[in-house]
PDB file of C-alpha atoms in Angstrom:
ATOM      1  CA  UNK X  13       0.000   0.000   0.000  1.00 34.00           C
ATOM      2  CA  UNK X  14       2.804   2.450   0.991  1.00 40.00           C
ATOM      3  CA  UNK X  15       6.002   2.470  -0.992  1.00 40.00           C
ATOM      4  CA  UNK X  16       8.712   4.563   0.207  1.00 41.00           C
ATOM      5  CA  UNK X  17      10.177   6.144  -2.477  1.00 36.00           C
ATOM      6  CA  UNK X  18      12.512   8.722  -0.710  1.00 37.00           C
ATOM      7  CA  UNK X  19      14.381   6.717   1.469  1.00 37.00           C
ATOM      8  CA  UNK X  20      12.111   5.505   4.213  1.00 37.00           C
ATOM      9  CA  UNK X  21      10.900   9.021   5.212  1.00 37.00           C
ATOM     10  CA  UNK X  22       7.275   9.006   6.404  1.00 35.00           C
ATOM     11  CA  UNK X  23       4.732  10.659   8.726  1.00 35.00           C
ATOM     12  CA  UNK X  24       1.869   9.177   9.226  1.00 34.00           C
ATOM     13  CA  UNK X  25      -0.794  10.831  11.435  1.00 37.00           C
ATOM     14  CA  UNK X  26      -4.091  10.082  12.488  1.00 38.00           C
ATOM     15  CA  UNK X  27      -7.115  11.621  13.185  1.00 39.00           C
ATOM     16  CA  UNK X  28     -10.015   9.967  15.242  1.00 40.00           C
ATOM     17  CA  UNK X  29     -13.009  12.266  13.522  1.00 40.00           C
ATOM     18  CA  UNK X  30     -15.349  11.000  16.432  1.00 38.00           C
ATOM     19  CA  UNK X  31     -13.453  12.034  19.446  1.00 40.00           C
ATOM     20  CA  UNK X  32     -11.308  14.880  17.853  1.00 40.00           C
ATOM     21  CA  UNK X  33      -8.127  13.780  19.204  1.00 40.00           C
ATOM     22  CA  UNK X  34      -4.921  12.928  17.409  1.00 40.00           C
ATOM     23  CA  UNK X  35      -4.692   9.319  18.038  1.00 39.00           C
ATOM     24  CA  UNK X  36      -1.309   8.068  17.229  1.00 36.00           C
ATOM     25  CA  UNK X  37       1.752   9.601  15.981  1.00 35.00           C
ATOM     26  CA  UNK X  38       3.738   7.429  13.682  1.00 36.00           C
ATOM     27  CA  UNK X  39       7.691   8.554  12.201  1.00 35.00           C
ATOM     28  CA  UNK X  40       9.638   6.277  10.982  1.00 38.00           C
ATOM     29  CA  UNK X  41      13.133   7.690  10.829  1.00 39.00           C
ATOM     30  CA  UNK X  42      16.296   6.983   8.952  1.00 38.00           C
ATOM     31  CA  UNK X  43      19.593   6.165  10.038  1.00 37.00           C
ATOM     32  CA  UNK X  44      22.682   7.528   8.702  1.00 42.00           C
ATOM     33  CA  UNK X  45      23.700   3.865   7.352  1.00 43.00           C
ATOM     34  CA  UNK X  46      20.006   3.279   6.341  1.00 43.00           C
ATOM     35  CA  UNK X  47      20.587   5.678   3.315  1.00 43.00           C
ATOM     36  CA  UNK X  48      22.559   3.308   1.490  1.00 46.00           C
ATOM     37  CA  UNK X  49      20.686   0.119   1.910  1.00 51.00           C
ATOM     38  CA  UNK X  50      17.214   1.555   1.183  1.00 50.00           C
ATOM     39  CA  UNK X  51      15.415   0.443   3.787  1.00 50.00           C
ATOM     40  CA  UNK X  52      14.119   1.648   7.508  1.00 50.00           C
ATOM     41  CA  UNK X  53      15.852   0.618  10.547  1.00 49.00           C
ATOM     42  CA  UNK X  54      14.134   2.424  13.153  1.00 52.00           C
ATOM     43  CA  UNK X  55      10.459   2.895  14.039  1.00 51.00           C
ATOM     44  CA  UNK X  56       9.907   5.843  17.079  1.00 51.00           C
ATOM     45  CA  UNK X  57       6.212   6.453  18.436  1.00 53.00           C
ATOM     46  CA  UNK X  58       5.521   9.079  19.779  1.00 48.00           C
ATOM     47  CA  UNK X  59       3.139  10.955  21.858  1.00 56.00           C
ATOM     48  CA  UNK X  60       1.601  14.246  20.703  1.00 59.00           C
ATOM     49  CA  UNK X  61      -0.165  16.617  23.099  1.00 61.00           C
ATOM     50  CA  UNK X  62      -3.555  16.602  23.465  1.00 73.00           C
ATOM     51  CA  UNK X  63      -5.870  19.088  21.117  1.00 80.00           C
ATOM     52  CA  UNK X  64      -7.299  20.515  24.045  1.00 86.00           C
ATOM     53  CA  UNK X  65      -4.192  22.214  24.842  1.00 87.00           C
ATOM     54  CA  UNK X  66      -3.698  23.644  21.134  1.00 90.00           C
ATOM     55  CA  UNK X  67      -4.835  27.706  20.369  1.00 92.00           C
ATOM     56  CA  UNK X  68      -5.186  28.892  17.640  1.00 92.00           C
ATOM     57  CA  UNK X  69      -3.878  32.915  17.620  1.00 92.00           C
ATOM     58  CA  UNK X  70      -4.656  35.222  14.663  1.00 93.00           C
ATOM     59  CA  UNK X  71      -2.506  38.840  14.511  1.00 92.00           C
ATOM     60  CA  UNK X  72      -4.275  41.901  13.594  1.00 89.00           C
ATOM     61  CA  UNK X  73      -1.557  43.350  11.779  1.00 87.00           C
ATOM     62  CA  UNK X  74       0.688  41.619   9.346  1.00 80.00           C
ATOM     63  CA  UNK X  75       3.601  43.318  10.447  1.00 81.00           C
ATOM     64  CA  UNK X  76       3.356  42.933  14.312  1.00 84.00           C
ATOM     65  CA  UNK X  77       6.333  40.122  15.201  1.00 87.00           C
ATOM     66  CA  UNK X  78       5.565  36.437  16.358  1.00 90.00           C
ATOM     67  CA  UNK X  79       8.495  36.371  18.466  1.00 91.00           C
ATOM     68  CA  UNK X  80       7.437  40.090  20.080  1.00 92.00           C
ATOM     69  CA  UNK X  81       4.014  38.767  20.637  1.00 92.00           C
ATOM     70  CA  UNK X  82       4.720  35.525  22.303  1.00 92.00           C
ATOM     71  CA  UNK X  83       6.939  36.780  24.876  1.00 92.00           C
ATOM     72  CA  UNK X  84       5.193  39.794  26.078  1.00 92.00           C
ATOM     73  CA  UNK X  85       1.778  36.488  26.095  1.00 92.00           C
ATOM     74  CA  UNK X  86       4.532  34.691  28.114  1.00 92.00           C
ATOM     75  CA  UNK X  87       4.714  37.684  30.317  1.00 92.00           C
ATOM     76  CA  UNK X  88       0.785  38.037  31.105  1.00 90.00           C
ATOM     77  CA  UNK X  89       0.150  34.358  30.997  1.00 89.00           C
ATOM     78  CA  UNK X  90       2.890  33.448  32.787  1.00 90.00           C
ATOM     79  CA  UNK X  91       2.799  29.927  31.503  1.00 89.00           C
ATOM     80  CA  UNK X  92       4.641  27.748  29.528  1.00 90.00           C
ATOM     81  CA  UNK X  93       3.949  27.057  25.991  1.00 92.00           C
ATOM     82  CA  UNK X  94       5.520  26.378  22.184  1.00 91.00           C
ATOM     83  CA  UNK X  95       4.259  28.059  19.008  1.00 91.00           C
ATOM     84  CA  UNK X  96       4.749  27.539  15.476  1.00 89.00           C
ATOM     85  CA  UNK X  97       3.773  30.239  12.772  1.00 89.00           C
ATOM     86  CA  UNK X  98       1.573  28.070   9.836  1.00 85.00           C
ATOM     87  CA  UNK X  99      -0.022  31.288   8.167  1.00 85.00           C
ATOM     88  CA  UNK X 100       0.974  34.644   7.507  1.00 86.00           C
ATOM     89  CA  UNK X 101      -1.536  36.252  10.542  1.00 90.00           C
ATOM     90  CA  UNK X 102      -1.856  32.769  12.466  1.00 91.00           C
ATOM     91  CA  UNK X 103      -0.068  30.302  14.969  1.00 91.00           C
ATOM     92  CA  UNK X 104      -0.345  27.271  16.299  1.00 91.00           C
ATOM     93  CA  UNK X 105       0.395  27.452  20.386  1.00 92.00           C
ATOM     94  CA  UNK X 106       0.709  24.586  22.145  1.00 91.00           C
ATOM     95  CA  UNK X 107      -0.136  24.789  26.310  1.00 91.00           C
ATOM     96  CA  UNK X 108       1.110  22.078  29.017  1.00 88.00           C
ATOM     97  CA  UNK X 109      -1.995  22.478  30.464  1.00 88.00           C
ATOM     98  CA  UNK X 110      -5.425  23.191  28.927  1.00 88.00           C
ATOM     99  CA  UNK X 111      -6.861  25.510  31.579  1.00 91.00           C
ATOM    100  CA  UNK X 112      -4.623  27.664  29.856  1.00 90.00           C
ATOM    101  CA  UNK X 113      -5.674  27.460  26.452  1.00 91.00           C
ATOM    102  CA  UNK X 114      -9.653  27.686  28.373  1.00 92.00           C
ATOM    103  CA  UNK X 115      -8.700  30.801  29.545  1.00 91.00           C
ATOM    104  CA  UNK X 116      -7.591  32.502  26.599  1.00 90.00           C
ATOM    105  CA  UNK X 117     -10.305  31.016  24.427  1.00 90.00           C
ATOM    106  CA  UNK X 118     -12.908  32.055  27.027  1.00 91.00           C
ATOM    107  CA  UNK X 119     -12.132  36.097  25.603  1.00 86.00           C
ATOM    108  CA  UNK X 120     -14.122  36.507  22.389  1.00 86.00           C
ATOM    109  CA  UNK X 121     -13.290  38.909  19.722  1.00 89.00           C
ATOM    110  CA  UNK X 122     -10.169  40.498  19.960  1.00 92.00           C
ATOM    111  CA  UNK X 123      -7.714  40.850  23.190  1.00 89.00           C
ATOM    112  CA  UNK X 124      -5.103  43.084  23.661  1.00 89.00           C
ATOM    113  CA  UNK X 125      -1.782  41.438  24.426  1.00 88.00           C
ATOM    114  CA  UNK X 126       0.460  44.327  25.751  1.00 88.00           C
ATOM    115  CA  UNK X 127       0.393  46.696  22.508  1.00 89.00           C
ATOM    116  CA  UNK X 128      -1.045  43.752  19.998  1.00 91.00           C
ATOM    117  CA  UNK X 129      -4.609  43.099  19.305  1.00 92.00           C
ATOM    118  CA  UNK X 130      -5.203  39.238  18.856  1.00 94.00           C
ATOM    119  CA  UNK X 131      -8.265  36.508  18.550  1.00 94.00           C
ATOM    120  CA  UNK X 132      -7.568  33.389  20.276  1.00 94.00           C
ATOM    121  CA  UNK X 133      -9.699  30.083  19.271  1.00 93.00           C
ATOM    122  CA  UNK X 134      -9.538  26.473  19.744  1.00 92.00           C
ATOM    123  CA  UNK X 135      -7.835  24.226  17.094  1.00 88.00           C
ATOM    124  CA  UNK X 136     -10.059  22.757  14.941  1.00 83.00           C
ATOM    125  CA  UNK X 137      -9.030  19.987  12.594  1.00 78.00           C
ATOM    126  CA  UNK X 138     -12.168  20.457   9.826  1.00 78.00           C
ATOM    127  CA  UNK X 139     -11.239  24.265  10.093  1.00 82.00           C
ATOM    128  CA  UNK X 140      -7.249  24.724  10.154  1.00 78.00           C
ATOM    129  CA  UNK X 141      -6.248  20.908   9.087  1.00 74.00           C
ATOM    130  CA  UNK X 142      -9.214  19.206   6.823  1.00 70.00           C
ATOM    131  CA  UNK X 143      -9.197  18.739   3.090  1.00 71.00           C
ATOM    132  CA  UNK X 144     -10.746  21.864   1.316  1.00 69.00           C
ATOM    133  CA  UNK X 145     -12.479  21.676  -2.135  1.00 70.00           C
ATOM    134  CA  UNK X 146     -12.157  24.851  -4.079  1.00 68.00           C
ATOM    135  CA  UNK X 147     -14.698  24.941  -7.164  1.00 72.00           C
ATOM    136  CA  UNK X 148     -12.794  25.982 -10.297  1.00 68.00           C
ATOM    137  CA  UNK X 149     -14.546  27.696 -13.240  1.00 73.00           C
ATOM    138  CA  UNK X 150     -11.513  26.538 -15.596  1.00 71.00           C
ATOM    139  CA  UNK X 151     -10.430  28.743 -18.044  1.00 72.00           C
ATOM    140  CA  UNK X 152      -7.280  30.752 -19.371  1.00 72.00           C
ATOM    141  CA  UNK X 153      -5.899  34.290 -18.013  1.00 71.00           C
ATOM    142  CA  UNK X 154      -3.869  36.459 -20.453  1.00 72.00           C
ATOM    143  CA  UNK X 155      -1.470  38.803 -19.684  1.00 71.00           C
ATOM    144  CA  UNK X 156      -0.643  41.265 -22.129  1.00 75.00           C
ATOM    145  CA  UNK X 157       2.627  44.491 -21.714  1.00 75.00           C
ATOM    146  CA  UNK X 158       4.311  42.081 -19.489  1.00 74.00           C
ATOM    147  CA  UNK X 159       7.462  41.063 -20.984  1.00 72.00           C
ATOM    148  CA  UNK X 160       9.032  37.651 -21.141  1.00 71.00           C
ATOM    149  CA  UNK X 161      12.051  37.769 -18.505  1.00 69.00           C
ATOM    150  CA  UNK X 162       9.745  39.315 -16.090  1.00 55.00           C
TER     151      UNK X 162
END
């Protein structure tokens, strides 16, 4: 069913729909002498945090700075946490413990963290990791004035 084309790397993740909860967190990794031979020597599992802990933060402004933001949240919150940028206004922030992520969903609209106005929300996998269908209409676009080593 799964061939591993480029050498042995694959994630596998799954997603129980019914209790919203990532289940199982597969990676098989390579070893440095594995590269030659073609095939896997090592198989890690490993456990992912719960969703309940996950928030979802969206930036008001583009050109406010993650890494500004998140400490001066560190500050107020005074708790522990991990983030990881995955649009250009949103992050992915990770909790230890999910009162914490409850109490910063609990505001609703937008907050004011020191000088930055942000939206906090749960992490939803049908909204931020589910398969989207985007009708297409088909058709060609031309471009004409622009020239060719533009």
């Amino acid at each position: 069913m799964w061939k591993l084309n480029q050498r042995c790397a694959l994630l596998l993740i799954i997603f129980s729909r019914k209790e919203r909860r990532l289940q199982q967190l597969t990676l098989i990794q390579t070893l440095q002498g594995s590269l030659m031979q073609g095939s896997c020597q090592k198989v890690t599992q490993v456990n992912p945090p719960p969703v309940e802990n996950a928030v979802v933060i969206t930036r008001r402004l583009f050109h406010d700075d993650w890494k500004v933001i998140m400490s001066s949240l560190k500050r107020q919150t005074e708790s522990t946490f991990t983030y990881h940028p995955f649009h250009a206004e949103k992050a992915l922030i990770i909790f230890t413990y999910p009162w914490n992520a409850k109490s910063l969903c609990s505001n609703l609209g937008w907050t004011s963290v020191e000088k930055f106005q942000v939206k906090f929300e749960f992490w939803s996998i049908e909204k931020y990791a589910g398969k989207k269908l985007i009708p297409s209409y088909g058709g060609w676009t031309f471009f004409r004035g622009i020239p060719i080593y533009a």
